[in-house]
Amino acid sequence: MKVSEIEYKRVEAEAVEKILKSAAGEIKDALSADKVLEARERAVKAIEEFSTYSALSYMRYTINTADEFYCGEKEYYDEAEPRIQTAVLEYNRAMLASPFRKELEEKLSPVLFRDMEVSCKAVSPEIVPEMIEENKIITEYSDLMASLEFEFRGETMPRTVLSKYFSEDDRETRKEAYFAMGRGFLKVRDKLDDIFDRLVKVRTKMAVKLGYRSFTELGYYRMGRLCYDEKMVSSFRENVKRDIVPAVAKLKTENALRMGIKDFKM
């Protein structure tokens, strides 16, 4: 079956919240690991259904951001998803606090519980208003980017069409295409600046509310980072700058000389 053939339906957030809260209560009161697993199965099924149709709605929205129906669905999920995340938080906390955790880790996976621990650090009922605002700002940005049109060689085209000229063999064509994109962005720079400003502020507000020094720390938890942290990434970037970049530059320069290109540009 093709994605386009999947029948779409809106999943009601209230019903999912009810299932997750019920599962969390059952997990807390469970007298065995098997009872925990039974409750978990119902919770996972509800989460999967919500995530599936939310993703399907988003995909169809991105195909045509002017589609009134899926614009409405996008607005619905922008507000519903933070609520579901807080319900998932309650479920995760119940799983983590279960007296049968060791047995559950053996039956499921220790990594699953580590992921739950990280997820709990990224969400809180306290920041639901900011999460909703963040989703709306991101949607505003998506709508703006989808509406942009660029003038290139006498034609008006969206960025998706303009981008095919970025990889043309002719250097002047590539340069002209990039300049066309730049001119298009300059027309809406005030809107882009405003969106960026509001997004930074709302994300900073969330981080501060959760007790983090900046959104960077919160961002790593939101991405589910388990095996590396901010310091390790910083070290990796320095290694790339010191070792990889010079090696690649040297290789490309040598290739250019062999190809007879004198005015080589990276």
CSV table of N, CA, C and O in Angstrom, one decimal, residues 147-240:
chain,number,residue,atom,x,y,z
A,147,SER,N,5.4,29.3,0.9
A,147,SER,CA,4.8,30.3,0.1
A,147,SER,C,5.8,31.1,-0.7
A,147,SER,O,5.4,31.9,-1.6
A,148,LEU,N,7.1,31.0,-0.4
A,148,LEU,CA,8.1,31.8,-1.1
A,148,LEU,C,8.2,31.5,-2.5
A,148,LEU,O,8.2,30.3,-2.9
A,149,GLU,N,8.4,32.5,-3.4
A,149,GLU,CA,8.6,32.3,-4.8
A,149,GLU,C,9.9,33.1,-5.2
A,149,GLU,O,10.1,34.2,-4.6
A,150,PHE,N,10.6,32.6,-6.1
A,150,PHE,CA,11.9,33.2,-6.5
A,150,PHE,C,11.9,33.5,-8.0
A,150,PHE,O,11.5,32.7,-8.8
A,151,GLU,N,12.5,34.7,-8.3
A,151,GLU,CA,12.7,35.1,-9.7
A,151,GLU,C,14.0,34.6,-10.2
A,151,GLU,O,15.1,34.9,-9.7
A,152,PHE,N,14.0,33.8,-11.2
A,152,PHE,CA,15.2,33.2,-11.8
A,152,PHE,C,15.1,33.1,-13.3
A,152,PHE,O,14.2,32.4,-13.9
A,153,ARG,N,15.9,33.9,-14.0
A,153,ARG,CA,15.9,33.9,-15.5
A,153,ARG,C,14.5,34.1,-16.1
A,153,ARG,O,14.1,33.4,-17.0
A,154,GLY,N,13.8,35.1,-15.6
A,154,GLY,CA,12.5,35.5,-16.1
A,154,GLY,C,11.4,34.6,-15.7
A,154,GLY,O,10.2,34.8,-16.1
A,155,GLU,N,11.6,33.7,-14.8
A,155,GLU,CA,10.6,32.8,-14.3
A,155,GLU,C,10.4,32.9,-12.8
A,155,GLU,O,11.3,33.3,-12.1
A,156,THR,N,9.2,32.7,-12.4
A,156,THR,CA,8.9,32.7,-10.9
A,156,THR,C,8.7,31.2,-10.5
A,156,THR,O,7.9,30.5,-11.1
A,157,MET,N,9.4,30.8,-9.5
A,157,MET,CA,9.3,29.4,-9.1
A,157,MET,C,9.5,29.2,-7.6
A,157,MET,O,10.1,30.1,-6.9
A,158,PRO,N,9.0,28.1,-7.0
A,158,PRO,CA,9.2,27.8,-5.6
A,158,PRO,C,10.7,27.3,-5.4
A,158,PRO,O,11.4,27.0,-6.4
A,159,ARG,N,11.1,27.3,-4.2
A,159,ARG,CA,12.5,26.9,-3.8
A,159,ARG,C,12.8,25.5,-4.3
A,159,ARG,O,13.9,25.2,-4.7
A,160,THR,N,11.8,24.6,-4.2
A,160,THR,CA,12.0,23.2,-4.6
A,160,THR,C,12.5,23.1,-6.1
A,160,THR,O,13.3,22.2,-6.5
A,161,VAL,N,11.9,24.0,-6.9
A,161,VAL,CA,12.3,24.0,-8.4
A,161,VAL,C,13.6,24.7,-8.6
A,161,VAL,O,14.5,24.3,-9.3
A,162,LEU,N,13.8,25.8,-7.9
A,162,LEU,CA,15.0,26.6,-8.0
A,162,LEU,C,16.2,25.8,-7.6
A,162,LEU,O,17.3,25.9,-8.1
A,163,SER,N,16.1,24.9,-6.6
A,163,SER,CA,17.2,24.1,-6.0
A,163,SER,C,17.8,23.2,-7.0
A,163,SER,O,19.0,22.8,-6.8
A,164,LYS,N,17.1,22.8,-8.0
A,164,LYS,CA,17.7,21.9,-9.0
A,164,LYS,C,18.9,22.6,-9.8
A,164,LYS,O,19.7,21.9,-10.3
A,165,TYR,N,18.9,23.9,-9.8
A,165,TYR,CA,19.9,24.6,-10.5
A,165,TYR,C,21.2,24.7,-9.6
A,165,TYR,O,22.2,25.1,-10.1
A,166,PHE,N,21.1,24.4,-8.3
A,166,PHE,CA,22.2,24.5,-7.4
A,166,PHE,C,23.3,23.4,-7.8
A,166,PHE,O,24.5,23.6,-7.4
A,167,SER,N,22.9,22.4,-8.5
A,167,SER,CA,23.9,21.3,-8.8
A,167,SER,C,24.2,21.3,-10.3
A,167,SER,O,24.7,20.3,-10.8
A,168,GLU,N,23.9,22.3,-11.0
A,168,GLU,CA,24.2,22.4,-12.4
A,168,GLU,C,25.7,22.3,-12.7
A,168,GLU,O,26.4,22.8,-11.9
A,169,ASP,N,26.1,21.8,-13.8
A,169,ASP,CA,27.5,21.7,-14.2
A,169,ASP,C,28.1,23.1,-14.3
A,169,ASP,O,29.3,23.4,-14.0
A,170,ASP,N,27.3,24.0,-14.9
A,170,ASP,CA,27.8,25.4,-15.2
A,170,ASP,C,27.8,26.2,-13.9
A,170,ASP,O,26.8,26.4,-13.2
A,171,ARG,N,29.0,26.7,-13.6
A,171,ARG,CA,29.2,27.5,-12.3
A,171,ARG,C,28.4,28.7,-12.3
A,171,ARG,O,27.9,29.1,-11.2
A,172,GLU,N,28.3,29.4,-13.4
A,172,GLU,CA,27.5,30.7,-13.4
A,172,GLU,C,26.1,30.4,-13.1
A,172,GLU,O,25.4,31.3,-12.5
A,173,THR,N,25.6,29.3,-13.6
A,173,THR,CA,24.2,29.0,-13.4
A,173,THR,C,23.9,28.7,-11.9
A,173,THR,O,23.0,29.2,-11.3
A,174,ARG,N,24.9,28.0,-11.3
A,174,ARG,CA,24.8,27.7,-9.8
A,174,ARG,C,24.8,29.0,-9.0
A,174,ARG,O,24.0,29.3,-8.1
A,175,LYS,N,25.7,29.9,-9.4
A,175,LYS,CA,25.9,31.2,-8.7
A,175,LYS,C,24.6,32.0,-8.8
A,175,LYS,O,24.1,32.6,-7.9
A,176,GLU,N,24.1,32.1,-10.0
A,176,GLU,CA,22.9,32.9,-10.3
A,176,GLU,C,21.7,32.4,-9.5
A,176,GLU,O,20.9,33.1,-9.0
A,177,ALA,N,21.6,31.0,-9.4
A,177,ALA,CA,20.5,30.4,-8.7
A,177,ALA,C,20.6,30.7,-7.2
A,177,ALA,O,19.6,31.1,-6.5
A,178,TYR,N,21.8,30.7,-6.6
A,178,TYR,CA,22.0,31.0,-5.2
A,178,TYR,C,21.7,32.5,-4.9
A,178,TYR,O,21.1,32.8,-3.9
A,179,PHE,N,22.1,33.3,-5.9
A,179,PHE,CA,21.8,34.7,-5.7
A,179,PHE,C,20.3,35.0,-5.8
A,179,PHE,O,19.8,35.8,-5.0
A,180,ALA,N,19.6,34.3,-6.6
A,180,ALA,CA,18.1,34.4,-6.7
A,180,ALA,C,17.5,34.0,-5.4
A,180,ALA,O,16.5,34.6,-5.0
A,181,MET,N,18.0,32.9,-4.8
A,181,MET,CA,17.5,32.5,-3.5
A,181,MET,C,17.7,33.5,-2.5
A,181,MET,O,16.8,33.8,-1.7
A,182,GLY,N,18.9,34.1,-2.5
A,182,GLY,CA,19.2,35.2,-1.5
A,182,GLY,C,18.3,36.4,-1.6
A,182,GLY,O,17.8,36.9,-0.6
A,183,ARG,N,18.0,36.8,-2.9
A,183,ARG,CA,17.1,37.9,-3.1
A,183,ARG,C,15.7,37.6,-2.5
A,183,ARG,O,15.1,38.5,-2.0
A,184,GLY,N,15.3,36.4,-2.7
A,184,GLY,CA,14.0,36.0,-2.3
A,184,GLY,C,13.9,36.0,-0.7
A,184,GLY,O,12.9,36.5,-0.2
A,185,PHE,N,14.9,35.6,-0.1
A,185,PHE,CA,15.0,35.6,1.4
A,185,PHE,C,15.1,37.0,1.9
A,185,PHE,O,14.5,37.3,3.0
A,186,LEU,N,15.8,37.9,1.2
A,186,LEU,CA,15.9,39.3,1.6
A,186,LEU,C,14.5,39.9,1.7
A,186,LEU,O,14.3,40.8,2.6
A,187,LYS,N,13.6,39.5,0.8
A,187,LYS,CA,12.3,40.1,0.8
A,187,LYS,C,11.5,39.8,2.1
A,187,LYS,O,10.6,40.6,2.5
A,188,VAL,N,11.8,38.7,2.7
A,188,VAL,CA,11.0,38.3,3.9
A,188,VAL,C,12.0,38.3,5.2
A,188,VAL,O,11.6,37.6,6.2
A,189,ARG,N,13.1,39.0,5.1
A,189,ARG,CA,14.0,38.9,6.2
A,189,ARG,C,13.5,39.4,7.5
A,189,ARG,O,13.8,38.8,8.6
A,190,ASP,N,12.6,40.4,7.5
A,190,ASP,CA,12.0,40.9,8.7
A,190,ASP,C,11.1,39.8,9.4
A,190,ASP,O,11.1,39.6,10.6
A,191,LYS,N,10.3,39.1,8.5
A,191,LYS,CA,9.5,38.0,9.0
A,191,LYS,C,10.3,36.9,9.6
A,191,LYS,O,10.0,36.3,10.6
A,192,LEU,N,11.4,36.5,8.9
A,192,LEU,CA,12.3,35.4,9.3
A,192,LEU,C,13.0,35.8,10.6
A,192,LEU,O,13.1,35.0,11.6
A,193,ASP,N,13.4,37.1,10.7
A,193,ASP,CA,14.0,37.5,12.0
A,193,ASP,C,13.1,37.5,13.2
A,193,ASP,O,13.4,37.1,14.3
A,194,ASP,N,11.8,37.8,12.9
A,194,ASP,CA,10.8,37.8,14.0
A,194,ASP,C,10.5,36.4,14.4
A,194,ASP,O,10.4,36.1,15.6
A,195,ILE,N,10.4,35.5,13.5
A,195,ILE,CA,10.1,34.1,13.8
A,195,ILE,C,11.3,33.5,14.6
A,195,ILE,O,11.1,32.8,15.6
A,196,PHE,N,12.5,33.8,14.1
A,196,PHE,CA,13.7,33.3,14.8
A,196,PHE,C,13.7,33.8,16.3
A,196,PHE,O,14.0,33.1,17.2
A,197,ASP,N,13.5,35.1,16.4
A,197,ASP,CA,13.5,35.8,17.7
A,197,ASP,C,12.5,35.1,18.7
A,197,ASP,O,12.8,34.8,19.8
A,198,ARG,N,11.3,34.9,18.2
A,198,ARG,CA,10.2,34.4,19.1
A,198,ARG,C,10.5,32.9,19.4
A,198,ARG,O,10.3,32.5,20.5
A,199,LEU,N,11.1,32.2,18.5
A,199,LEU,CA,11.4,30.8,18.7
A,199,LEU,C,12.5,30.6,19.7
A,199,LEU,O,12.5,29.8,20.6
A,200,VAL,N,13.6,31.5,19.6
A,200,VAL,CA,14.7,31.4,20.6
A,200,VAL,C,14.1,31.8,22.0
A,200,VAL,O,14.5,31.1,23.0
A,201,LYS,N,13.3,32.8,22.1
A,201,LYS,CA,12.7,33.2,23.4
A,201,LYS,C,11.9,32.1,24.0
A,201,LYS,O,12.0,31.9,25.2
A,202,VAL,N,11.0,31.5,23.2
A,202,VAL,CA,10.1,30.5,23.8
A,202,VAL,C,10.9,29.3,24.3
A,202,VAL,O,10.6,28.6,25.3
A,203,ARG,N,11.9,28.9,23.5
A,203,ARG,CA,12.7,27.7,23.8
A,203,ARG,C,13.6,28.0,25.1
A,203,ARG,O,13.8,27.2,25.9
A,204,THR,N,14.1,29.2,25.1
A,204,THR,CA,14.9,29.6,26.3
A,204,THR,C,14.0,29.6,27.6
A,204,THR,O,14.4,29.2,28.6
A,205,LYS,N,12.8,30.1,27.4
A,205,LYS,CA,11.8,30.1,28.5
A,205,LYS,C,11.6,28.7,29.0
A,205,LYS,O,11.5,28.4,30.2
A,206,MET,N,11.4,27.7,28.1
A,206,MET,CA,11.2,26.3,28.5
A,206,MET,C,12.4,25.8,29.3
A,206,MET,O,12.2,25.1,30.3
A,207,ALA,N,13.6,26.1,28.7
A,207,ALA,CA,14.8,25.6,29.4
A,207,ALA,C,14.9,26.1,30.8
A,207,ALA,O,15.3,25.4,31.7
A,208,VAL,N,14.7,27.4,30.9
A,208,VAL,CA,14.8,28.1,32.3
A,208,VAL,C,13.8,27.5,33.2
A,208,VAL,O,14.1,27.2,34.4
A,209,LYS,N,12.6,27.3,32.8
A,209,LYS,CA,11.5,26.7,33.6
A,209,LYS,C,11.9,25.3,34.1
A,209,LYS,O,11.6,24.9,35.3
A,210,LEU,N,12.6,24.6,33.3
A,210,LEU,CA,13.0,23.2,33.7
A,210,LEU,C,14.4,23.2,34.4
A,210,LEU,O,14.8,22.1,34.8
A,211,GLY,N,15.0,24.4,34.6
A,211,GLY,CA,16.2,24.5,35.4
A,211,GLY,C,17.5,24.3,34.7
A,211,GLY,O,18.5,24.0,35.3
A,212,TYR,N,17.4,24.4,33.3
A,212,TYR,CA,18.6,24.2,32.5
A,212,TYR,C,19.3,25.6,32.2
A,212,TYR,O,18.6,26.6,32.2
A,213,ARG,N,20.5,25.6,31.9
A,213,ARG,CA,21.3,26.8,31.7
A,213,ARG,C,20.9,27.5,30.4
A,213,ARG,O,21.0,28.7,30.2
A,214,SER,N,20.5,26.6,29.4
A,214,SER,CA,20.1,27.1,28.1
A,214,SER,C,19.3,26.0,27.4
A,214,SER,O,19.2,24.9,27.8
A,215,PHE,N,18.8,26.4,26.2
A,215,PHE,CA,18.0,25.4,25.4
A,215,PHE,C,18.9,24.3,24.9
A,215,PHE,O,18.4,23.2,24.6
A,216,THR,N,20.2,24.6,24.8
A,216,THR,CA,21.1,23.5,24.2
A,216,THR,C,21.1,22.3,25.1
A,216,THR,O,21.0,21.2,24.6
A,217,GLU,N,21.1,22.4,26.4
A,217,GLU,CA,21.0,21.3,27.3
A,217,GLU,C,19.7,20.6,27.1
A,217,GLU,O,19.7,19.3,27.1
A,218,LEU,N,18.6,21.3,27.1
A,218,LEU,CA,17.3,20.7,26.9
A,218,LEU,C,17.2,20.1,25.5
A,218,LEU,O,16.6,19.0,25.4
A,219,GLY,N,17.8,20.7,24.5
A,219,GLY,CA,17.8,20.2,23.2
A,219,GLY,C,18.4,18.8,23.1
A,219,GLY,O,17.8,17.9,22.3
A,220,TYR,N,19.4,18.5,23.8
A,220,TYR,CA,20.1,17.2,23.8
A,220,TYR,C,19.1,16.2,24.3
A,220,TYR,O,19.0,15.0,23.9
A,221,TYR,N,18.4,16.5,25.4
A,221,TYR,CA,17.5,15.6,26.0
A,221,TYR,C,16.3,15.3,25.0
A,221,TYR,O,15.8,14.2,24.9
A,222,ARG,N,15.9,16.4,24.3
A,222,ARG,CA,14.7,16.2,23.4
A,222,ARG,C,15.1,15.4,22.2
A,222,ARG,O,14.2,14.7,21.6
A,223,MET,N,16.4,15.4,21.9
A,223,MET,CA,16.8,14.5,20.8
A,223,MET,C,17.1,13.1,21.2
A,223,MET,O,17.5,12.2,20.4
A,224,GLY,N,16.9,12.8,22.5
A,224,GLY,CA,17.1,11.5,23.0
A,224,GLY,C,18.6,11.0,23.0
A,224,GLY,O,18.8,9.8,22.8
A,225,ARG,N,19.5,11.9,23.2
A,225,ARG,CA,20.9,11.5,23.2
A,225,ARG,C,21.2,10.6,24.4
A,225,ARG,O,21.0,11.0,25.6
A,226,LEU,N,21.7,9.4,24.1
A,226,LEU,CA,22.1,8.5,25.2
A,226,LEU,C,23.5,8.2,25.3
A,226,LEU,O,24.0,7.9,26.4
A,227,CYS,N,24.3,8.3,24.2
A,227,CYS,CA,25.6,7.8,24.1
A,227,CYS,C,26.7,8.9,24.1
A,227,CYS,O,27.9,8.7,24.2
A,228,TYR,N,26.3,10.2,23.9
A,228,TYR,CA,27.2,11.3,23.9
A,228,TYR,C,26.5,12.5,24.3
A,228,TYR,O,25.3,12.7,24.3
A,229,ASP,N,27.4,13.5,24.7
A,229,ASP,CA,26.8,14.8,25.2
A,229,ASP,C,27.4,16.0,24.5
A,229,ASP,O,28.2,15.8,23.6
A,230,GLU,N,27.0,17.1,25.0
A,230,GLU,CA,27.5,18.4,24.4
A,230,GLU,C,29.0,18.5,24.3
A,230,GLU,O,29.5,19.0,23.3
A,231,LYS,N,29.7,18.2,25.4
A,231,LYS,CA,31.1,18.3,25.4
A,231,LYS,C,31.8,17.4,24.4
A,231,LYS,O,32.8,17.8,23.8
A,232,MET,N,31.3,16.2,24.3
A,232,MET,CA,31.8,15.2,23.3
A,232,MET,C,31.6,15.7,21.8
A,232,MET,O,32.5,15.6,21.0
A,233,VAL,N,30.4,16.3,21.6
A,233,VAL,CA,30.2,16.9,20.3
A,233,VAL,C,31.1,18.0,20.0
A,233,VAL,O,31.6,18.2,18.9
A,234,SER,N,31.4,18.9,21.0
A,234,SER,CA,32.3,20.0,20.8
A,234,SER,C,33.7,19.5,20.5
A,234,SER,O,34.4,20.1,19.6
A,235,SER,N,34.1,18.4,21.2
A,235,SER,CA,35.4,17.9,20.9
A,235,SER,C,35.5,17.3,19.5
A,235,SER,O,36.5,17.4,18.7
A,236,PHE,N,34.4,16.6,19.1
A,236,PHE,CA,34.3,16.1,17.7
A,236,PHE,C,34.4,17.2,16.6
A,236,PHE,O,35.1,17.0,15.6
A,237,ARG,N,33.7,18.3,16.9
A,237,ARG,CA,33.8,19.4,15.9
A,237,ARG,C,35.2,19.9,15.8
A,237,ARG,O,35.7,20.2,14.7
A,238,GLU,N,35.9,20.0,16.9
A,238,GLU,CA,37.3,20.5,16.8
A,238,GLU,C,38.2,19.5,16.1
A,238,GLU,O,39.1,19.9,15.3
A,239,ASN,N,37.9,18.2,16.3
A,239,ASN,CA,38.7,17.2,15.5
A,239,ASN,C,38.5,17.3,14.0
A,239,ASN,O,39.4,17.1,13.2
A,240,VAL,N,37.2,17.5,13.7
A,240,VAL,CA,36.9,17.7,12.2
A,240,VAL,C,37.6,18.9,11.7
A,240,VAL,O,38.2,18.8,10.6
